Every structure is written in C-alpha cells, then in structure tokens.
C-alpha cells in the first residue's frame, strides 16, 4: 500500500510524524478515512478514536479531542487539543472527570459553563471508551 506523510500534533507536543498507509479520524459526519493521494481538504475533528497504520505495521489507536485535519500534496496534518494512547489514559482520573462534568451539567449554571461541562464529559467518556476497547489487545 502506498504511504503518505502524516504529522499528528497535540497542543502540548508532537505525537507522531512520519509515514502512514491509512488514517481514520472522527469528524462531525462520522469516521473519515484517508489513503495516499487523497484530495485536498480541511475538516473538523471531534473527540473520538484516531486510527493510523505505519507502513508494514499494525493499526495504532489514540483518543483525540477536538481539532482539525488538513490534507494536501500527499501530506496530512492533524492538529488536536490533546491525544493519548490507550496505555497513557488514567481510567480513574477519566472517571473522576466524567463525574465532575455530570455534576456541573446538573447544576444548570450559565450556558458557557454548561457547554464547557458537556465538552469535558465528552472528552472523559471518549478516553474511557478508547482505553476499554484497546488496552487488552
């Protein structure tokens, strides 16, 4: 399978930069798959599971937060607020964050606080889901 160059960057660190055979990321319209020679475009990434395969390797997965993807000239740039491999996710911390976000949602404060709590809950639940699905592989 033909490879392309991918740069996966979090707000605080480069996560992976190198060759890639396939890439799947969560978008507002569902999972979006990328192969070599993909058409040029920019799209939003939503919290979910990012999957990529290095040449000759197996699928790698990570939990991602919101961000964007830019495809062009056989290169893909993924920019996200945060990204974690399943083994990096602290399940207890994610559960605490989910509980705190649920409590904040129930308190019915300002719309901004409500939306922030919703985003925190979505991120925590995504981290837990990715950890549970892939840690035993």
Short mmCIF file of C-alpha atoms in Angstrom, two decimals:
data_model
loop_
_atom_site.label_atom_id
_atom_site.label_comp_id
_atom_site.label_asym_id
_atom_site.label_seq_id
_atom_site.Cartn_x
_atom_site.Cartn_y
_atom_site.Cartn_z
CA UNK A 1 0.00 0.00 0.00
CA UNK A 2 1.30 3.46 -0.90
CA UNK A 3 2.30 5.67 2.03
CA UNK A 4 1.87 9.37 2.68
CA UNK A 5 3.39 11.74 5.23
CA UNK A 6 1.39 12.48 8.40
CA UNK A 7 2.01 14.91 11.24
CA UNK A 8 -0.16 14.39 14.31
CA UNK A 9 0.32 17.28 16.71
CA UNK A 10 -1.26 17.98 20.09
CA UNK A 11 -1.32 21.42 21.65
CA UNK A 12 1.50 20.43 24.01
CA UNK A 13 3.61 18.03 21.93
CA UNK A 14 4.24 16.39 18.57
CA UNK A 15 2.59 12.95 18.80
CA UNK A 16 3.62 11.22 15.56
CA UNK A 17 5.42 12.49 12.49
CA UNK A 18 6.26 10.04 9.75
CA UNK A 19 4.96 7.75 7.01
CA UNK A 20 1.43 6.39 7.15
CA UNK A 21 -0.55 3.93 4.99
CA UNK A 22 -4.02 4.77 6.29
CA UNK A 23 -5.59 7.17 8.74
CA UNK A 24 -9.10 7.24 10.22
CA UNK A 25 -10.31 10.10 12.40
CA UNK A 26 -13.63 11.18 13.91
CA UNK A 27 -15.37 14.07 12.14
CA UNK A 28 -18.73 15.79 12.55
CA UNK A 29 -20.09 13.48 9.83
CA UNK A 30 -18.70 10.22 11.26
CA UNK A 31 -15.39 8.43 10.74
CA UNK A 32 -13.26 9.80 7.90
CA UNK A 33 -10.66 7.61 6.16
CA UNK A 34 -7.55 8.82 4.37
CA UNK A 35 -5.27 6.93 1.97
CA UNK A 36 -2.39 8.15 -0.20
CA UNK A 37 -3.28 10.64 -2.95
CA UNK A 38 -6.37 11.85 -1.11
CA UNK A 39 -7.96 15.04 -2.43
CA UNK A 40 -7.09 18.34 -0.76
CA UNK A 41 -9.38 19.44 2.05
CA UNK A 42 -9.68 20.77 5.59
CA UNK A 43 -12.21 19.39 8.08
CA UNK A 44 -13.02 19.46 11.78
CA UNK A 45 -12.12 16.64 14.13
CA UNK A 46 -14.41 15.81 17.05
CA UNK A 47 -13.49 13.84 20.18
CA UNK A 48 -13.16 10.17 19.33
CA UNK A 49 -10.73 7.47 18.24
CA UNK A 50 -7.90 8.14 15.79
CA UNK A 51 -6.51 5.09 13.98
CA UNK A 52 -3.41 5.04 11.77
CA UNK A 53 -1.12 2.43 10.25
CA UNK A 54 2.59 2.88 9.62
CA UNK A 55 3.98 1.05 6.58
CA UNK A 56 4.29 -2.65 7.32
CA UNK A 57 2.86 -2.20 10.80
CA UNK A 58 -0.39 -2.80 12.60
CA UNK A 59 -3.13 -0.32 13.38
CA UNK A 60 -2.31 2.17 16.13
CA UNK A 61 -5.06 3.94 18.08
CA UNK A 62 -5.38 7.00 20.27
CA UNK A 63 -8.11 9.07 21.91
CA UNK A 64 -8.27 12.58 20.43
CA UNK A 65 -10.05 15.74 21.43
CA UNK A 66 -11.39 18.41 19.09
CA UNK A 67 -9.16 19.75 16.35
CA UNK A 68 -8.75 19.86 12.59
CA UNK A 69 -7.30 17.85 9.72
CA UNK A 70 -5.69 19.27 6.58
CA UNK A 71 -4.98 17.07 3.59
CA UNK A 72 -2.92 18.18 0.59
CA UNK A 73 0.01 17.18 -1.64
CA UNK A 74 0.06 13.65 -0.16
CA UNK A 75 0.57 15.06 3.34
CA UNK A 76 -1.85 15.12 6.25
CA UNK A 77 -1.69 17.47 9.21
CA UNK A 78 -3.74 16.59 12.29
CA UNK A 79 -3.96 19.31 14.97
CA UNK A 80 -5.80 18.42 18.18
CA UNK A 81 -6.01 19.84 21.68
CA UNK A 82 -4.99 16.51 23.21
CA UNK A 83 -4.20 12.95 22.19
CA UNK A 84 -3.44 9.85 24.26
CA UNK A 85 -2.64 6.21 23.53
CA UNK A 86 -4.84 3.76 25.47
CA UNK A 87 -1.98 2.85 27.81
CA UNK A 88 -1.44 6.54 28.65
CA UNK A 89 -5.04 7.06 29.80
CA UNK A 90 -5.61 7.08 33.54
CA UNK A 91 -9.06 5.44 33.80
CA UNK A 92 -9.61 6.58 37.40
CA UNK A 93 -8.85 10.19 36.52
CA UNK A 94 -11.12 10.00 33.47
CA UNK A 95 -13.95 8.60 35.62
CA UNK A 96 -13.49 11.42 38.15
CA UNK A 97 -13.54 13.99 35.33
CA UNK A 98 -16.73 12.44 33.92
CA UNK A 99 -18.40 12.53 37.34
CA UNK A 100 -17.38 16.17 37.87
CA UNK A 101 -18.68 17.12 34.43
CA UNK A 102 -22.01 15.37 35.05
CA UNK A 103 -22.37 17.26 38.34
CA UNK A 104 -21.58 20.57 36.62
CA UNK A 105 -24.23 19.85 33.96
CA UNK A 106 -26.83 19.18 36.66
CA UNK A 107 -26.08 22.47 38.43
CA UNK A 108 -27.54 24.40 35.46
CA UNK A 109 -25.26 27.42 35.62
CA UNK A 110 -24.54 29.71 32.67
CA UNK A 111 -24.73 28.40 29.10
CA UNK A 112 -20.94 28.74 28.81
CA UNK A 113 -20.37 26.61 31.91
CA UNK A 114 -22.92 24.08 30.65
CA UNK A 115 -21.16 23.78 27.28
CA UNK A 116 -17.77 23.51 28.96
CA UNK A 117 -19.08 20.73 31.20
CA UNK A 118 -20.56 18.94 28.17
CA UNK A 119 -17.19 19.11 26.38
CA UNK A 120 -15.40 17.80 29.47
CA UNK A 121 -17.86 14.92 29.79
CA UNK A 122 -17.49 14.02 26.10
CA UNK A 123 -13.69 14.02 26.37
CA UNK A 124 -13.67 11.90 29.54
CA UNK A 125 -16.15 9.37 28.12
CA UNK A 126 -14.13 9.12 24.89
CA UNK A 127 -10.91 8.48 26.83
CA UNK A 128 -12.60 5.72 28.83
CA UNK A 129 -14.07 4.12 25.70
CA UNK A 130 -10.74 4.07 23.85
CA UNK A 131 -8.95 2.70 26.94
CA UNK A 132 -11.55 -0.08 27.41
CA UNK A 133 -11.62 -1.06 23.73
CA UNK A 134 -7.88 -1.27 23.16
CA UNK A 135 -5.94 -1.81 26.36
CA UNK A 136 -6.32 -5.61 26.27
CA UNK A 137 -5.24 -6.05 22.63
#
